[in-house]
Structure formats: C-alpha cells, structure tokens
C-alpha cells in the first residue's frame, strides 16, 4: 500500500471517545499519541479519557442498562446483532489487520491469520448464547412451592485491556458481556487504542443501541483507575500485569465489584525424549517468539529431557536465528518490534540480569537496528531455577532452557512458579501426557500443540495468573447472576384447601 493510502487509512480511524453512541473529545481536551513501534514515530493522536469522561461513560452504560434498551430486545434480536458484528469485522479485516500492525508492530501475516479471525469468532460464538441463557427449577423441601432461577445480566461491566492483542482482547471481552445483556465501558490500552475505536463504529453499524458499549481510551492511572474504582460498575474484567492488578483489586473494594483477573504467565514447555522433535521445535519457536514473545502464555521456560536437550537447543538456536525480523508489513516478516522503547529496555534489562546470574546467552539479546523498538529473539541456557528470569514475567522474546531427567522433576519445576496460566507437554506416551496435564497447576495445558484458542474453550489462570474465566460457557456464568424466585403455589383461592401431594 502506498504511504498516501496508508495515511488515509490511519486518518479514517475515529480519534475521539465513544460515549452514549456519540464521538466526543475528553472534557479536559486531553490527548495521547500512539506510536508505530517499527519506526518509533507518531501514528495518531487521539482523545485521552480522564475521570470526568469515565464518569460520563459509566452513566451512559447505566442508563442503557436500566432502561432496558438492550435487555428489552428479544434474545434473537441481540443474537443477530452480535452475529452481524462478526460479519462486519470480517468485512473490514484487511483494514483492521493493517491498523493493528501499525499500532502494535506485529507481523501483518499474524494479524490476518490470528487476530482478525479470532476477533470475529468471539462474536459469532457468543451470539449463540443470547438465546440459551436458561434458568432452572430446584426440588426444594417446602411443600407446594415452586423455586426457579432467572439468569440475569450483572449490569454495568468495566473492561480494562492490554496492548498485546488489542482487537482480540476487545472482542473476547465485549462479546460474552453483551450476549448476557450487560452494558460495557471498555478501556483499551493507551499504547494501542485504534482497533477498539474502529470496533466501536462497527458495533453501532451492527445495531448495538447507544450507550450499550462505550469505548474510552486513556492512561491507566487516570481512566483505568477511575473505571476500577467506580461505584456504579458492577463487574470489572482486568487483563494486564500483576502489579497493576493489585491496584485494581484495591480500587474494586469500594463497592465490592466482582472481578475477573487475567494476568501474567511464565509458561513451562516440557519436551520428553520420545516427543516429535520437529513439531515441538516449531511450536517452541512460535510459542516463544510469536507476537515478539509478548504473550501471557508465551513459552518462557523450556524444559528439555537430558537425552535430547543438546540437539534440541542447537536446533532451537538455529531456527531462532532464521526468523525474519522487520517491519510487520514487509513480506515474510515473522518477528516485529516490541511495543515501546520503555518495554524494549525492560526486556533487554532481563538479558543483562540473566548474564549477571550466570546464564549463557546462546543467541539474541541485542538490538538489530537503530530505528524502532526491536530486540532480537533470545535463547538462554544455564539458568538456575531461582534466577529472576526463571521467576519473573519478562513479557518479551526471551526463552530460558533447562535440562531435566524424569517426569516428577519436570512437573515439580514447572509448578515452582508464582504463575499458573498455561503449559505445554510433548510426548508420544498417552498415559504420561494425561498424568502431567493433571498435575500441572495451570489453567490450560496444550499437549503436543501450543497456543490453541477458541471462543468455546475456557481461558483463565490460577495462582498469580488471576482468577475467573473470560471466555465461553464459563464466562457466561460470570457475566450473569442467578436470581432465585419462590412461589407458594398453595395460596390462591382456587387451590386453597386442595390436599398436598
Ligand atoms: P498493564 O497492567 O500495564 O496494563 C493493562 C491495562 O491496565 C492497560 O489498559 C492500562 O492502561 C491499565 N492500567 C494501568 N494502570 C492502571 C491502574 N492503576 N488502574 C486501572 N488500570 C490501569 O499491562 P500491559 O503491559 O498492558 O499488558 C501486559 C500484561 O498483561 C502482562 O502481564 C500479560 O501477561 C498480561 N496479559 C494477560 C492475558 C491473559 O489472558 N491472562 C492476556 C494478555 C496480557
């Protein structure tokens, strides 16, 4: 695409806050500038929400919830609107993928193959739930009573999302919340607000009524904190880091809003000696360095059985060095820049920490070029289990390798992390695979595969990876509240005096 066309595309993204179905500037006139991580240059200047704007957005969501403009539609009407959102995402997929690449830095091929289809899938899948929010009847021990539940939306939902998969994060949160009849205030990351703003326009086009979804990009300390602490937000879904999560949990105490926390990870990837080596190798490279390693489930701790460790490590280094690094729109690029200079510096500092702790840097660790926020994909060896790089989430392209002997040792070391989000196990031994999956303390285990996501499959962590489940049937539970209704069926004139049975 010519640079003039590209400028026109970026210029066509909404630049304002989306509140109550209308586009407006922040009350204070505040703006934020998003950068293109591949060049480090400004991409777009957009309105930055502050407390007053979040107040306005929550008030709009509250009105939209209370007056029933969303829940008052029939389940089938809501279902069709959400399905239509999925279709509109597909219609605009090329533009959205390009904007995602410019704003986030990820390879365009990944944006097209992963981000766009998954974002649409969340709307297609969750649209089906609108017509299936059933209550139940309970066999209570009170004679001649009928007790049943109504499954009701929780109300106004706040959603705070990160920058690594901006459109997927917006879609995977909005779709189930809306399917259940809630209204939403979504705060995208200040680093990557553009595709969420485009999505807001698509929601309106699909027929989501005014005020049902409000999108307020802004900084975490202002807009994010205002949403987390707002007394009229009934549920908050936070996806981000553990340090921020502590502030969010504290802020939520004001009105005891319910929380879903989708936090970081330190995924172990365990390769037994009988594994399909080529498949495991490919998955380790993709899992460690896809999205520049900026994944909550990225392969960060690669446990290799001692019989294959040496060969696997050599092949891993060779495959890592073959990755084509560059600007996401370039043909064949597999590895782009990190999100920001600050984040690149932080990730890079971990390579120094690893060296100081005695690790060997087998490849990577340095910046391949001056422009943009690039850092070469990095493989470490000789890392101890109690090293900082073994314990702390780096959230970048740094894979530490370790040797192990038997399954008990691999499981114990994999579990010796404060995080528990995802893990991957590679073996041809079915019994071993099941046993390891059962013993790992994580929310998701991929066996002989990696990074499988689907709107139908639950996603959530244990330990410091958070709590709650944001996707699929389990998310439906979280976005709804069962209300118990009791009826004494013996009180009407017509039935009074009839014998009980
Ligand atoms: P972050 O915690 O810095 O920010 C996340 C969001 O919180 C942003 O929108 C930010 O503006 C907002 N925020 C910042 N301070 C806030 C505050 N005081 N109150 C309220 N909101 C505030 O995280 P990040 O750097 O954007 O994302 C990286 C983290 O997200 C990593 O730890 C990663 O593992 C995690 N993550 C988890 C999942 C998952 O599904 N479990 C998915 C993606 C990313």
Coordinates of C-alpha atoms in Angstrom, one line a residue, residues 25-346:
X25 CA -13.3 14.8 23.0
X26 CA -12.2 14.4 26.6
X27 CA -13.8 17.0 28.8
X28 CA -10.3 18.4 29.6
X29 CA -9.2 18.3 26.0
X30 CA -6.5 15.7 26.8
X31 CA -4.9 13.7 24.0
X32 CA -2.5 10.8 23.8
X33 CA -0.2 9.9 20.9
X34 CA 0.2 6.3 19.7
X35 CA 3.5 5.4 18.1
X36 CA 4.3 3.0 15.3
X37 CA 6.7 0.6 17.2
X38 CA 8.5 -0.3 13.9
X39 CA 9.7 3.3 13.4
X40 CA 9.2 4.9 16.8
X41 CA 7.3 7.7 15.1
X42 CA 3.8 9.1 16.0
X43 CA 1.0 7.2 14.3
X44 CA -2.1 9.0 15.6
X45 CA -3.2 11.5 18.2
X46 CA -6.5 10.6 19.9
X47 CA -8.6 11.9 22.8
X48 CA -7.5 10.6 26.2
X49 CA -10.3 9.9 28.7
X50 CA -9.9 11.1 32.2
X51 CA -12.1 10.7 35.3
X52 CA -14.9 13.0 34.1
X53 CA -15.1 11.1 30.8
X54 CA -15.2 7.7 32.6
X55 CA -18.0 9.1 34.8
X56 CA -19.9 10.1 31.7
X57 CA -19.3 6.7 30.1
X58 CA -20.4 4.8 33.2
X59 CA -23.5 7.0 33.5
X60 CA -24.4 6.2 29.8
X61 CA -23.9 2.5 30.4
X62 CA -26.0 2.6 33.5
X63 CA -28.9 4.4 31.7
X64 CA -28.6 1.9 28.8
X65 CA -28.8 -1.0 31.2
X66 CA -31.6 0.4 33.4
X67 CA -34.0 1.5 30.6
X68 CA -33.8 -2.0 29.0
X69 CA -32.8 -0.8 25.5
X70 CA -30.5 -3.9 25.3
X71 CA -32.1 -6.4 27.6
X72 CA -35.5 -5.4 26.2
X73 CA -34.6 -6.7 22.7
X74 CA -35.6 -10.3 22.2
X75 CA -32.7 -12.8 22.6
X76 CA -32.9 -13.5 18.9
X77 CA -32.6 -9.8 18.0
X78 CA -29.5 -9.4 20.2
X79 CA -28.1 -12.6 18.8
X80 CA -28.4 -11.3 15.2
X81 CA -26.8 -8.0 16.1
X82 CA -23.8 -9.8 17.6
X83 CA -23.5 -12.1 14.6
X84 CA -23.6 -9.0 12.4
X85 CA -20.6 -7.5 14.3
X86 CA -18.7 -10.7 13.5
X87 CA -19.6 -10.2 9.8
X88 CA -18.5 -6.5 9.9
X89 CA -15.2 -7.5 11.4
X90 CA -14.7 -9.9 8.5
X91 CA -15.7 -7.2 6.0
X92 CA -13.1 -4.8 7.4
X93 CA -10.5 -7.4 8.1
X94 CA -7.8 -6.0 5.8
X95 CA -8.0 -2.5 7.2
X96 CA -8.2 -3.7 10.8
X97 CA -5.2 -6.0 10.3
X98 CA -3.2 -3.2 8.8
X99 CA -4.1 -0.8 11.6
X100 CA -3.2 -3.5 14.2
X101 CA 0.2 -4.0 12.7
X102 CA 0.9 -0.2 12.5
X103 CA -0.3 0.4 16.1
X104 CA 1.2 -2.8 17.7
X105 CA 4.0 -3.8 15.5
X106 CA 3.0 -7.4 15.0
X107 CA 3.6 -9.1 11.6
X108 CA 0.7 -8.4 9.2
X109 CA 0.5 -12.1 8.4
X110 CA -0.2 -12.8 12.1
X111 CA -2.7 -10.1 12.4
X112 CA -4.5 -11.5 9.4
X113 CA -4.3 -15.2 10.4
X114 CA -4.7 -14.9 14.1
X115 CA -6.1 -11.6 15.4
X116 CA -8.9 -10.9 12.9
X117 CA -10.4 -14.4 12.6
X118 CA -10.3 -14.8 16.4
X119 CA -11.9 -11.4 17.0
X120 CA -14.8 -12.3 14.6
X121 CA -15.1 -15.7 16.1
X122 CA -15.8 -14.3 19.6
X123 CA -18.9 -12.5 18.2
X124 CA -20.1 -15.5 16.1
X125 CA -19.7 -17.9 19.0
X126 CA -21.2 -15.7 21.8
X127 CA -24.1 -14.6 19.6
X128 CA -25.4 -18.1 20.1
X129 CA -25.6 -17.7 23.9
X130 CA -28.2 -14.9 23.7
X131 CA -30.9 -17.5 23.1
X132 CA -29.6 -20.0 25.6
X133 CA -29.5 -18.2 29.0
X134 CA -31.8 -20.6 30.8
X135 CA -32.8 -20.7 34.4
X136 CA -33.6 -23.9 36.3
X137 CA -36.1 -25.3 38.7
X138 CA -35.0 -26.6 42.1
X139 CA -36.6 -29.5 44.0
X140 CA -36.9 -27.6 47.3
X141 CA -38.2 -29.2 50.5
X142 CA -41.0 -26.7 51.0
X143 CA -44.3 -28.4 50.2
X144 CA -46.3 -26.9 47.3
X145 CA -43.6 -24.4 46.4
X146 CA -42.1 -23.7 43.1
X147 CA -38.5 -22.4 43.1
X148 CA -36.8 -21.4 40.0
X149 CA -33.9 -19.2 38.8
X150 CA -33.8 -16.4 36.3
X151 CA -30.4 -15.9 34.8
X152 CA -29.9 -12.1 34.7
X153 CA -27.1 -9.9 33.5
X154 CA -24.9 -8.4 36.2
X155 CA -25.3 -4.8 35.0
X156 CA -22.6 -2.4 34.0
X157 CA -19.3 -4.1 33.2
X158 CA -15.9 -2.3 33.1
X159 CA -13.2 -3.9 30.9
X160 CA -9.6 -2.8 31.0
X161 CA -7.4 -4.5 28.4
X162 CA -3.7 -4.6 27.4
X163 CA -1.9 -3.9 24.1
X164 CA -0.6 -7.3 23.0
X165 CA -3.7 -8.4 21.2
X166 CA -5.8 -5.2 21.1
X167 CA -8.7 -6.3 18.9
X168 CA -8.9 -9.8 20.2
X169 CA -9.0 -8.5 23.8
X170 CA -11.7 -6.1 23.0
X171 CA -13.8 -8.7 21.1
X172 CA -13.3 -11.5 23.6
X173 CA -14.5 -9.3 26.5
X174 CA -17.3 -7.5 24.7
X175 CA -18.9 -10.4 23.0
X176 CA -19.8 -12.6 26.1
X177 CA -20.7 -9.5 28.2
X178 CA -23.1 -8.3 25.5
X179 CA -24.5 -11.8 24.9
X180 CA -25.6 -11.8 28.5
X181 CA -27.3 -8.5 28.3
X182 CA -24.8 -6.3 30.1
X183 CA -23.7 -2.8 29.1
X184 CA -20.0 -2.1 28.9
X185 CA -17.3 0.6 29.4
X186 CA -14.2 -0.6 27.6
X187 CA -10.8 1.0 28.3
X188 CA -8.2 0.0 25.7
X189 CA -4.5 0.3 26.3
X190 CA -3.0 3.7 25.8
X191 CA -0.4 2.0 23.6
X192 CA -2.9 0.5 21.1
X193 CA -6.4 2.2 21.1
X194 CA -7.1 2.3 17.4
X195 CA -8.8 -1.0 16.5
X196 CA -11.1 -0.8 19.6
X197 CA -12.3 2.6 18.3
X198 CA -12.9 1.1 14.8
X199 CA -14.8 -1.7 16.5
X200 CA -17.0 0.8 18.4
X201 CA -18.0 2.1 14.9
X202 CA -18.8 -1.4 13.8
X203 CA -20.9 -2.1 16.9
X204 CA -23.0 1.0 16.1
X205 CA -23.4 -0.1 12.5
X206 CA -24.5 -3.5 13.5
X207 CA -27.3 -2.0 15.6
X208 CA -25.9 -2.1 19.2
X209 CA -28.0 0.6 20.8
X210 CA -26.5 3.9 22.0
X211 CA -24.8 3.7 25.4
X212 CA -24.6 -0.1 25.5
X213 CA -20.9 -0.1 24.6
X214 CA -18.7 2.9 25.5
X215 CA -15.0 3.0 24.5
X216 CA -12.7 5.3 26.5
X217 CA -9.0 5.0 25.6
X218 CA -6.8 6.7 28.2
X219 CA -4.0 6.2 30.6
X220 CA -4.2 3.6 33.3
X221 CA -3.5 5.8 36.2
X222 CA -6.4 8.1 35.2
X223 CA -9.0 6.4 33.0
X224 CA -8.2 2.9 34.2
X225 CA -8.2 3.8 37.9
X226 CA -11.4 5.8 37.5
X227 CA -13.1 2.7 36.0
X228 CA -11.7 0.3 38.5
X229 CA -12.9 2.4 41.4
X230 CA -16.2 3.5 40.0
X231 CA -19.1 2.7 42.4
X232 CA -21.6 2.1 39.6
X233 CA -19.6 -0.6 37.8
X234 CA -20.9 -4.0 38.8
X235 CA -18.2 -6.2 37.4
X236 CA -14.7 -5.5 36.3
X237 CA -12.6 -7.6 33.9
X238 CA -9.0 -6.7 34.1
X239 CA -6.4 -8.1 31.7
X240 CA -2.9 -6.9 32.4
X241 CA 0.1 -7.3 34.8
X242 CA 0.1 -8.4 38.4
X243 CA 1.4 -5.0 39.7
X244 CA -1.5 -3.1 38.2
X245 CA -3.9 -5.9 39.3
X246 CA -3.1 -5.1 42.9
X247 CA -4.2 -1.5 42.4
X248 CA -7.3 -2.8 40.6
X249 CA -8.2 -5.2 43.4
X250 CA -7.8 -2.4 46.0
X251 CA -9.9 0.1 43.9
X252 CA -12.6 -2.5 43.5
X253 CA -13.2 -2.8 47.2
X254 CA -15.2 0.5 47.3
X255 CA -18.4 -1.2 46.1
X256 CA -17.2 -4.8 46.2
X257 CA -17.5 -5.1 42.4
X258 CA -16.9 -8.6 41.1
X259 CA -13.6 -9.2 39.4
X260 CA -12.2 -11.3 36.7
X261 CA -8.4 -11.0 36.6
X262 CA -6.5 -12.3 33.6
X263 CA -2.9 -11.7 34.5
X264 CA 0.6 -12.8 33.5
X265 CA 2.2 -16.2 33.0
X266 CA 5.5 -18.0 32.9
X267 CA 4.5 -20.9 30.7
X268 CA 6.6 -24.1 31.0
X269 CA 7.0 -26.2 27.8
X270 CA 8.1 -29.7 28.6
X271 CA 9.7 -31.9 25.9
X272 CA 10.1 -35.6 26.7
X273 CA 12.7 -37.7 24.9
X274 CA 10.0 -39.5 22.8
X275 CA 8.4 -36.3 21.5
X276 CA 8.0 -35.4 17.8
X277 CA 11.1 -33.2 17.8
X278 CA 10.3 -31.2 14.7
X279 CA 6.8 -30.4 15.8
X280 CA 8.0 -29.5 19.3
X281 CA 10.8 -27.3 17.9
X282 CA 8.4 -25.4 15.6
X283 CA 6.0 -24.9 18.4
X284 CA 8.7 -23.7 20.8
X285 CA 9.9 -21.1 18.3
X286 CA 6.4 -19.9 17.5
X287 CA 5.3 -20.0 21.2
X288 CA 8.5 -18.2 22.4
X289 CA 8.8 -15.6 19.7
X290 CA 5.3 -15.2 18.1
X291 CA 4.0 -11.7 18.8
X292 CA 7.6 -11.0 19.9
X293 CA 7.1 -13.1 23.0
X294 CA 4.6 -10.5 24.3
X295 CA 2.1 -13.2 25.2
X296 CA 0.7 -14.1 28.6
X297 CA 1.1 -17.7 27.6
X298 CA 4.5 -17.4 25.8
X299 CA 7.0 -20.2 26.1
X300 CA 9.3 -18.9 28.7
X301 CA 10.7 -22.0 30.5
X302 CA 11.7 -24.7 28.1
X303 CA 12.3 -28.0 29.9
X304 CA 14.2 -30.5 27.8
X305 CA 14.8 -34.1 28.7
X306 CA 18.5 -34.6 29.1
X307 CA 18.7 -37.2 26.3
X308 CA 17.6 -34.7 23.7
X309 CA 18.5 -31.4 25.3
X310 CA 21.7 -30.7 23.5
X311 CA 20.4 -31.4 20.0
X312 CA 17.1 -29.6 20.7
X313 CA 18.9 -26.5 21.9
X314 CA 21.2 -26.4 18.9
X315 CA 18.2 -26.6 16.6
X316 CA 16.3 -24.0 18.6
X317 CA 19.1 -21.5 18.3
X318 CA 19.4 -22.2 14.5
X319 CA 15.6 -21.8 14.0
X320 CA 15.6 -18.6 16.1
X321 CA 18.4 -17.1 14.0
X322 CA 16.4 -17.9 10.8
X323 CA 13.4 -15.8 11.9
X324 CA 12.9 -12.8 9.6
X325 CA 12.9 -9.7 11.7
X326 CA 11.4 -6.5 10.3
X327 CA 8.6 -4.0 10.0
X328 CA 5.3 -6.0 10.2
X329 CA 4.1 -5.1 6.7
X330 CA 7.3 -6.5 4.9
X331 CA 6.8 -9.7 3.0
X332 CA 7.8 -12.8 5.0
X333 CA 8.5 -11.0 8.3
X334 CA 7.9 -13.3 11.3
X335 CA 9.2 -11.1 14.1
X336 CA 8.5 -7.4 14.6
X337 CA 9.3 -4.7 17.1
X338 CA 8.3 -4.7 20.8
X339 CA 5.5 -2.4 21.8
X340 CA 7.6 0.6 23.1
X341 CA 11.1 1.8 23.8
X342 CA 10.4 1.5 27.6
X343 CA 9.2 -2.1 27.2
X344 CA 12.1 -3.0 24.9
X345 CA 14.5 -1.5 27.5
X346 CA 12.8 -3.5 30.3

